[in-house]
CSV table of C-alpha atoms in Angstrom, one decimal:
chain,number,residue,atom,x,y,z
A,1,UNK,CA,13.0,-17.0,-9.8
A,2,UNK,CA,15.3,-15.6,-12.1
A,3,UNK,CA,14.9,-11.6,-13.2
A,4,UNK,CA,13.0,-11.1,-15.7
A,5,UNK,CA,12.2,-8.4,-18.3
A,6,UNK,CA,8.5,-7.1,-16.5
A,7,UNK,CA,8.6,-3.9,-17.6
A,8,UNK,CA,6.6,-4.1,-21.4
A,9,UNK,CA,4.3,-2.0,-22.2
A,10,UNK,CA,1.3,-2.4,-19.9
A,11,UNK,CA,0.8,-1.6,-16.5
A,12,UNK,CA,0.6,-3.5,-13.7
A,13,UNK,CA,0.5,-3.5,-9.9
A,14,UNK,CA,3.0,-4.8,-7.6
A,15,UNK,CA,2.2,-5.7,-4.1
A,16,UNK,CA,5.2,-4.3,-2.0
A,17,UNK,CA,3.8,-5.6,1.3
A,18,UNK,CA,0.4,-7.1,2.2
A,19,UNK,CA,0.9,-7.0,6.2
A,20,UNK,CA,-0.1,-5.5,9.3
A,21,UNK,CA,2.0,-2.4,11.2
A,22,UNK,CA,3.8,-4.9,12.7
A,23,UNK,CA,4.4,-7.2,9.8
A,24,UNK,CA,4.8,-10.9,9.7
A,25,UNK,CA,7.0,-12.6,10.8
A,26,UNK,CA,5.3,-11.4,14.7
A,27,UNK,CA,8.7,-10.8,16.2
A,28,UNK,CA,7.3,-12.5,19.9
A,29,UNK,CA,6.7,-15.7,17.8
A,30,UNK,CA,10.6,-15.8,17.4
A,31,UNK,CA,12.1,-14.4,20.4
A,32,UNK,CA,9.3,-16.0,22.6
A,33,UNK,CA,8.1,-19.1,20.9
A,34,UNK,CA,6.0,-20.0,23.6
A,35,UNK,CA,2.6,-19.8,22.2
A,36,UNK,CA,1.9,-22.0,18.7
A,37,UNK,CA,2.3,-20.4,15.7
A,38,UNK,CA,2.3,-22.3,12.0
A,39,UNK,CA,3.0,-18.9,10.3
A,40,UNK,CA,6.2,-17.5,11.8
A,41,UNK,CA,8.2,-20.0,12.0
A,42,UNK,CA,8.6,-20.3,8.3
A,43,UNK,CA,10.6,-16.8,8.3
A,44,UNK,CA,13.4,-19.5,9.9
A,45,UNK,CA,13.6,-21.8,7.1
A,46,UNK,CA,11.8,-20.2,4.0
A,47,UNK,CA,13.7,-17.2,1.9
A,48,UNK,CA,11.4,-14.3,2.3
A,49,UNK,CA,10.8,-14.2,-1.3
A,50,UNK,CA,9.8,-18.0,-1.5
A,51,UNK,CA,7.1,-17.2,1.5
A,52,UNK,CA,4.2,-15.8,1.3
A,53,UNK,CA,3.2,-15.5,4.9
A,54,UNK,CA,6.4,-13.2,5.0
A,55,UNK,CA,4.9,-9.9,5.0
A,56,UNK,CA,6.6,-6.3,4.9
A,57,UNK,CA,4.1,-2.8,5.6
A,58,UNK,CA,1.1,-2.3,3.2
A,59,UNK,CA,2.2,-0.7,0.2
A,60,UNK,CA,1.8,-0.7,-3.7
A,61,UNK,CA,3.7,0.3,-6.6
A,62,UNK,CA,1.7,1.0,-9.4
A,63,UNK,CA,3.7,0.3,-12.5
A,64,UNK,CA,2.1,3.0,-15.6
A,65,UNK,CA,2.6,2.5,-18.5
A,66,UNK,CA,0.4,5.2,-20.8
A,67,UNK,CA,-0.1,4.5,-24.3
A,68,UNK,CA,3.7,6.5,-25.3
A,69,UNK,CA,5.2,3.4,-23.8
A,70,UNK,CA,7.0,5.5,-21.2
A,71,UNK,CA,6.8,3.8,-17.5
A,72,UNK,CA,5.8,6.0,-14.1
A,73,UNK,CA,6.6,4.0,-11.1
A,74,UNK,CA,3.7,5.8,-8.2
A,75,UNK,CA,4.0,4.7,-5.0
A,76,UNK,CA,1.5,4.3,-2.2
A,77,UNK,CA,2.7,4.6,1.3
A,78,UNK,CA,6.2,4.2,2.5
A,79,UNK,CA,6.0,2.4,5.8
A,80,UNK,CA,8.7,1.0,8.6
A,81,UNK,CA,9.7,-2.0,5.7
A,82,UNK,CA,10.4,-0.1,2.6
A,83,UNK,CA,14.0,-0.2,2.5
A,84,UNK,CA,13.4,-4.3,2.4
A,85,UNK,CA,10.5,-3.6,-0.2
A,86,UNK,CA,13.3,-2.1,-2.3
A,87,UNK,CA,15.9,-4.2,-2.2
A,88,UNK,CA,13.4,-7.2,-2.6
A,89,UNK,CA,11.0,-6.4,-4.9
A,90,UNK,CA,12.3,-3.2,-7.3
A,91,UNK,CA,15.6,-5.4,-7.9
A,92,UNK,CA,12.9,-8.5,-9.0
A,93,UNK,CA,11.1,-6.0,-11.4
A,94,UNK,CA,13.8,-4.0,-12.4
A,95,UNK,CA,12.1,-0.8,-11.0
A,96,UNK,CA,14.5,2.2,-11.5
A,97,UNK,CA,13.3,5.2,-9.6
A,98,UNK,CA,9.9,6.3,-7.9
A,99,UNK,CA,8.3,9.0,-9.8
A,100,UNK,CA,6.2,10.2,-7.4
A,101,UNK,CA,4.5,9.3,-3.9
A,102,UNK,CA,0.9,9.1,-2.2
A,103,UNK,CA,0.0,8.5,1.0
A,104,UNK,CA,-2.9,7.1,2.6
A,105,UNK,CA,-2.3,8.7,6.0
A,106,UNK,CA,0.4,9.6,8.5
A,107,UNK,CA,0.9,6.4,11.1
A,108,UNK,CA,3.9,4.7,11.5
A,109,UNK,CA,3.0,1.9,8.8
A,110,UNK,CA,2.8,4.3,5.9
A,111,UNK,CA,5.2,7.0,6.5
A,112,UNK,CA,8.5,6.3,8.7
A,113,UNK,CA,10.4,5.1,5.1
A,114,UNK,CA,10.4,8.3,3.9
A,115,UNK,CA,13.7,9.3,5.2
A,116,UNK,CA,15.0,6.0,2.8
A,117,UNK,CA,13.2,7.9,-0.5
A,118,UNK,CA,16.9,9.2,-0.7
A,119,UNK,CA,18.0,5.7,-1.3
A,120,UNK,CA,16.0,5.7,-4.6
A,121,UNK,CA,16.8,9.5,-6.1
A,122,UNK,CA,19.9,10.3,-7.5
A,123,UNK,CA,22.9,10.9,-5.3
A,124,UNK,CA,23.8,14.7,-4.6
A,125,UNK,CA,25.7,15.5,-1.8
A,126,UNK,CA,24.1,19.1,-2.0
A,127,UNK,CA,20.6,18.0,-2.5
A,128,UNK,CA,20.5,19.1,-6.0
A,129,UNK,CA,18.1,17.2,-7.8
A,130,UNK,CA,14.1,17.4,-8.7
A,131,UNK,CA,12.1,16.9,-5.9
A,132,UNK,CA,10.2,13.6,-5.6
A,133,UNK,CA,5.6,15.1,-5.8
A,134,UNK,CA,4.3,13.3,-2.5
A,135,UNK,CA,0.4,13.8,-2.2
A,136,UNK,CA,-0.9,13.6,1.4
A,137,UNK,CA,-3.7,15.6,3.1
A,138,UNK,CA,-3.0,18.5,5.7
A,139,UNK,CA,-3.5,16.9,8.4
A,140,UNK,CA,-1.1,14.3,7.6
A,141,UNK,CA,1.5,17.5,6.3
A,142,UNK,CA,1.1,18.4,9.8
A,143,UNK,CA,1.9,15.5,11.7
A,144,UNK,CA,5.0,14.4,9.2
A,145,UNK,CA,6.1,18.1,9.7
A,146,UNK,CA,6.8,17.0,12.9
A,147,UNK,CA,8.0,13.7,12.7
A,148,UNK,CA,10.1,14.9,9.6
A,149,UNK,CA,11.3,18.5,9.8
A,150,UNK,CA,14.3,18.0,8.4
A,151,UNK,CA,12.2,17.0,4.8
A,152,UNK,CA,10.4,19.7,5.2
A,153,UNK,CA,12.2,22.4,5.6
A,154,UNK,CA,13.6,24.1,2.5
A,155,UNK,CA,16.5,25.7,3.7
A,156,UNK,CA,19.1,25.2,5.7
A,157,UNK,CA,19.5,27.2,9.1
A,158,UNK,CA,22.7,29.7,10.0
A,159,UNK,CA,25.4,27.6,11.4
A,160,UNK,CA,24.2,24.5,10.3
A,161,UNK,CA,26.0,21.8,8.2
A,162,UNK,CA,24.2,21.1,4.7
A,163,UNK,CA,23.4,17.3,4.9
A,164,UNK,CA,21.9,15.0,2.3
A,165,UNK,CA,18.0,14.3,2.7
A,166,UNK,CA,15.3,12.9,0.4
A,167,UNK,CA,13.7,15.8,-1.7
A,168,UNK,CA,10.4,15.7,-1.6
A,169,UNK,CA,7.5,18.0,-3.1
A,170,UNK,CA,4.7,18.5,-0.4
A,171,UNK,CA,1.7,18.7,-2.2
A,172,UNK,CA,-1.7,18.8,-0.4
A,173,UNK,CA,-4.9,16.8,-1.6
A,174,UNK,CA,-8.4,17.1,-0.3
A,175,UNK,CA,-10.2,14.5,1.7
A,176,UNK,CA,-13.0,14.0,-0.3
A,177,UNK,CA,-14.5,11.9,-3.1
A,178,UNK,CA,-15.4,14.8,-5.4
A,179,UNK,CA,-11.5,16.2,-5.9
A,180,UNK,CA,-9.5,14.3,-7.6
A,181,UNK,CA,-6.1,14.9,-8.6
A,182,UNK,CA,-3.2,13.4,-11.6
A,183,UNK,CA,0.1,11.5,-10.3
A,184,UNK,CA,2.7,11.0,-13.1
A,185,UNK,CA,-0.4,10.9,-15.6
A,186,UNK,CA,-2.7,8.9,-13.4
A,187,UNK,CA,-6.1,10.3,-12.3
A,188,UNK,CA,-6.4,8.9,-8.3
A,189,UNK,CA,-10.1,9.8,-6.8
A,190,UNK,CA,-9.6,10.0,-2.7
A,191,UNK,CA,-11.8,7.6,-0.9
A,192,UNK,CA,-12.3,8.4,2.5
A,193,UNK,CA,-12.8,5.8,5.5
A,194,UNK,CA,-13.1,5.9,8.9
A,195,UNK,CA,-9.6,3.9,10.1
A,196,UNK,CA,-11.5,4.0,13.6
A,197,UNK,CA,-14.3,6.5,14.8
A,198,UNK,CA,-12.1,9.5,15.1
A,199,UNK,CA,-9.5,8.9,12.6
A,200,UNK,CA,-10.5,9.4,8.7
A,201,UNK,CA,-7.7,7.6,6.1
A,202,UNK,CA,-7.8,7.7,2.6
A,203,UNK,CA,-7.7,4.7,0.0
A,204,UNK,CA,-7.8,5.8,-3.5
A,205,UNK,CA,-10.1,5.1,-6.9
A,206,UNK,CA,-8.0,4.7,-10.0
A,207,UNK,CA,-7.9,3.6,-13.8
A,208,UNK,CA,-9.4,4.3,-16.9
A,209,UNK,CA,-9.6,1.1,-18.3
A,210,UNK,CA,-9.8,-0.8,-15.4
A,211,UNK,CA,-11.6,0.5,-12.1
A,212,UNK,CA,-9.2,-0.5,-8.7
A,213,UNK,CA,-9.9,0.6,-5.6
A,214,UNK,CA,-6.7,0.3,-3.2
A,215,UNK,CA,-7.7,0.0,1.0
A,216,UNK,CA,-5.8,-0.5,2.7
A,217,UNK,CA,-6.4,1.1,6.7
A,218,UNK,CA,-10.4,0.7,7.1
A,219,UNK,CA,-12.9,0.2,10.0
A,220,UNK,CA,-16.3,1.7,8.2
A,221,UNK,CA,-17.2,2.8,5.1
A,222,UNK,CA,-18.9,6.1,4.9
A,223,UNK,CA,-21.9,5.9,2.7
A,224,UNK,CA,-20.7,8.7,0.3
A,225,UNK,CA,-17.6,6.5,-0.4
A,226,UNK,CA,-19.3,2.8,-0.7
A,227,UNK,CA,-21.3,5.1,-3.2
A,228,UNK,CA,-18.5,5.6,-5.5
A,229,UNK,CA,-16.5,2.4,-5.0
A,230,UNK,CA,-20.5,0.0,-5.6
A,231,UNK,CA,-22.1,-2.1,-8.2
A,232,UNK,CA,-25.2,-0.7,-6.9
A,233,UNK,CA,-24.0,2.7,-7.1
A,234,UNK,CA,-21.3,4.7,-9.2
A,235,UNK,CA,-20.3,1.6,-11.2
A,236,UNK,CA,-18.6,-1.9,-9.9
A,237,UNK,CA,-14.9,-1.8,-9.4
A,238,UNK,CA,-12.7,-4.3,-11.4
A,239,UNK,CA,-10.4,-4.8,-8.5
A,240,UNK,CA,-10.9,-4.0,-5.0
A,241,UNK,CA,-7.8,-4.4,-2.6
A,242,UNK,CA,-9.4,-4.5,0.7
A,243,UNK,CA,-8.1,-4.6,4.8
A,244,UNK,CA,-8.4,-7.2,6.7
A,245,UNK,CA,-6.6,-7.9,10.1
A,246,UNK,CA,-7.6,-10.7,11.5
A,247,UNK,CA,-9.4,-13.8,11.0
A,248,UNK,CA,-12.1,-13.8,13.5
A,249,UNK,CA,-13.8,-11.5,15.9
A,250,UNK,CA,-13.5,-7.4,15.1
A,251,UNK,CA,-11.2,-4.4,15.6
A,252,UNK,CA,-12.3,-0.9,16.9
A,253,UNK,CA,-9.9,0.3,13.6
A,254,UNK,CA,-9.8,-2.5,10.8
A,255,UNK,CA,-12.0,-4.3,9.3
A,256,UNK,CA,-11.6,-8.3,10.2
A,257,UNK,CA,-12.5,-11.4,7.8
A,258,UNK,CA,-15.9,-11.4,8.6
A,259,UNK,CA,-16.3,-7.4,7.6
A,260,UNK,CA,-14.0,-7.7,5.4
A,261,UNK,CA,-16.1,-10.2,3.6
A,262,UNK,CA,-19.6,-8.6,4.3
A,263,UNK,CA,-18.1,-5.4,2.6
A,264,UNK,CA,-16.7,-7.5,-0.2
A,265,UNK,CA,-20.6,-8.7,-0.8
A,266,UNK,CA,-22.1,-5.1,-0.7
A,267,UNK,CA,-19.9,-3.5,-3.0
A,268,UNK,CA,-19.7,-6.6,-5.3
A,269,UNK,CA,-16.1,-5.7,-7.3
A,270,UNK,CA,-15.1,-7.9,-10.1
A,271,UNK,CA,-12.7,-9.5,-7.5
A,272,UNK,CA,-11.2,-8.7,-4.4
A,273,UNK,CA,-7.3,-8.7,-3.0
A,274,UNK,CA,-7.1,-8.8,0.8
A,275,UNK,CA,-4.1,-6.7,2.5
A,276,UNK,CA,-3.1,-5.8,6.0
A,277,UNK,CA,-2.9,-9.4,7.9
A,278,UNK,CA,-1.4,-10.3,10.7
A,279,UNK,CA,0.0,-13.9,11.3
A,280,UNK,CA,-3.2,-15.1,12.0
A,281,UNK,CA,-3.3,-16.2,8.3
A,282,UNK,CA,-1.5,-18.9,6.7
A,283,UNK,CA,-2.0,-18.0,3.1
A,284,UNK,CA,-2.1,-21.5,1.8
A,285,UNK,CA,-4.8,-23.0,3.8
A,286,UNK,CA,-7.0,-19.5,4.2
A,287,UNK,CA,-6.9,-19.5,0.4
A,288,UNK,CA,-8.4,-22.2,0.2
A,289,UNK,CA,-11.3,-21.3,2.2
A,290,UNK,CA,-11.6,-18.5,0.6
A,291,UNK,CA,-11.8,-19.9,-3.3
A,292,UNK,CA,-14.9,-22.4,-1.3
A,293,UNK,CA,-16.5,-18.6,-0.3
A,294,UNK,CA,-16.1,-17.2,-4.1
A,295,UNK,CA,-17.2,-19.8,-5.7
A,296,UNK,CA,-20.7,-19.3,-3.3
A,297,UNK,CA,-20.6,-15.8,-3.4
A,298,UNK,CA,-19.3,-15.6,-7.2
A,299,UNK,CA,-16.8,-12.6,-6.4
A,300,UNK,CA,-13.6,-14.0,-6.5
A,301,UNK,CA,-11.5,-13.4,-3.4
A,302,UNK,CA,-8.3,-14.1,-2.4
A,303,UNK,CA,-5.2,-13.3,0.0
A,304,UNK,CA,-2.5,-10.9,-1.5
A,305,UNK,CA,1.4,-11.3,-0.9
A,306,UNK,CA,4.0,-9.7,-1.2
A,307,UNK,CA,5.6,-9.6,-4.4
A,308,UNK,CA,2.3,-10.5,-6.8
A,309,UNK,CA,2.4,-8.6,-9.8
A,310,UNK,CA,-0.5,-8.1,-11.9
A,311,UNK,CA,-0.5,-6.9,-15.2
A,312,UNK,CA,-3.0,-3.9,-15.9
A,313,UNK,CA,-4.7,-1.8,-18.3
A,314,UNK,CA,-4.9,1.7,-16.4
């Protein structure tokens, strides 16, 4: 596909990756073929860009474009594949910059690209530039503090060389549905979820126009956030992009097909994007089963990939 102008004047959303923590390919199915695998495989013969089974870290880039024509580029999560993401998908779409950051929470998946945010801020060898806003709760501050000092801190210790580091401006959201805060112009509602019993994650309510939920890390739905996110409750979504791991069975912290479906049924969205799976899906073929389920159900539902860009009115 050759590059293209995409960047008019509407919005849209761009699916930087739609797999698991550890993406697809499943790097045993390669070094290890011993068990079958359909999916994998095709990472050895099919460009990346030409596969849709090849799958980077959960993340989208929300493309705004306001009514003064002027684009904000707001990302959400910046996980283990993002430097791929970049070079793949913001040279595709012309993307020129990130205007500013959210962050669902703090594993491994959605946060250990953030040292690679340089890569897409202008170059200063004395880290001179405006600050990139990056929205995350405190607990997740916490945690990155520690896996990230060195973004963190704001100056430079006695003795120490000055080295070149993404700038980023911490800025702390709260954890409910009732705050919401404004990213580069766009109102985001937090939606939290329980990403397994003891761990609470965020996916995020947005547009004016057009209601989207984004969710990507989910096990259960607290009843104050089904609520907001409802037909039945604060009003029906027009998009909802929704976990799912795997195929068949359950997961003590994602929701599987089966959930994934069930919740797709109770909250009853204009249509549904499915994100987060592992090679267990072959997106062709579980497509297709899954246009049979929408046209039962009548909520249309299908598998994301990386790449797919929808054009929005936010």
């Amino acid at each position: 596909m050759a590059a293209e102008d995409h960047n008019g004047g509407r919005s849209a959303l761009i699916f930087l990756g739609t797999g698991c923590s550890s993406a697809v390919p499943n790097a045993m199915c390669l070094i290890q073929p011993s068990n079958p695998c359909d999916v994998c495989p095709q990472a050895l013969s099919t460009p990346p860009d030409q596969n849709p089974n090849y799958r980077c870290n959960t993340s989208l880039l929300i493309d705004y474009c306001p009514s003064d024509g002027k684009h904000c580029y707001i990302l959400i999560d910046v996980g283990k594949t993002f430097r791929e993401q970049v070079i793949r998908w913001f040279t595709r779409y012309k993307i020129p910059r990130i205007d500013s950051i959210i962050l669902t929470h703090e594993h491994a998946d959605a946060v250990l690209g953030l040292d690679d945010i340089r890569a897409v801020q202008p170059h200063s060898p004395t880290n001179d530039i405006d600050p990139t806003p990056i929205y995350l709760t405190q607990y997740a501050m916490e945690s990155i503090a520690e896996k990230f000092s060195y973004l963190v801190k704001k100056k430079v210790e006695e003795g120490k060389e000055l080295r070149r580091v993404a700038q980023l401006d911490w800025r702390i959201i709260e954890e409910n549905c009732e705050t919401s805060f404004v990213a580069s112009g766009l109102q985001f509602i937090p939606l939290p979820v329980m990403h397994g019993e003891d761990y609470v994650c965020l996916g995020y309510l947005f547009g004016e126009r057009c209601r989207i939920a984004y969710i990507s890390d989910v096990s259960r739905f607290p009843a104050s956030t089904e609520h907001v996110i409802s037909k039945d409750g604060a009003g029906q979504l027009d998009l909802l992009i929704l976990d799912t791991l795997y195929k068949t069975g359950s997961h003590n912290v994602h929701l599987c097909l089966p959930q994934t479906l069930e919740a797709v049924k109770r909250i009853c969205p204009k249509q549904a994007l499915l994100i987060g799976m592992t090679h267990q899906f072959d997106h062709h073929k579980d497509n297709k089963f899954l246009t049979e389920w929408s046209e039962r159900e009548g909520i249309p539902v299908q598998l994301a990939h990386d790449g797919l860009r929808i054009p929005m009115d936010l």
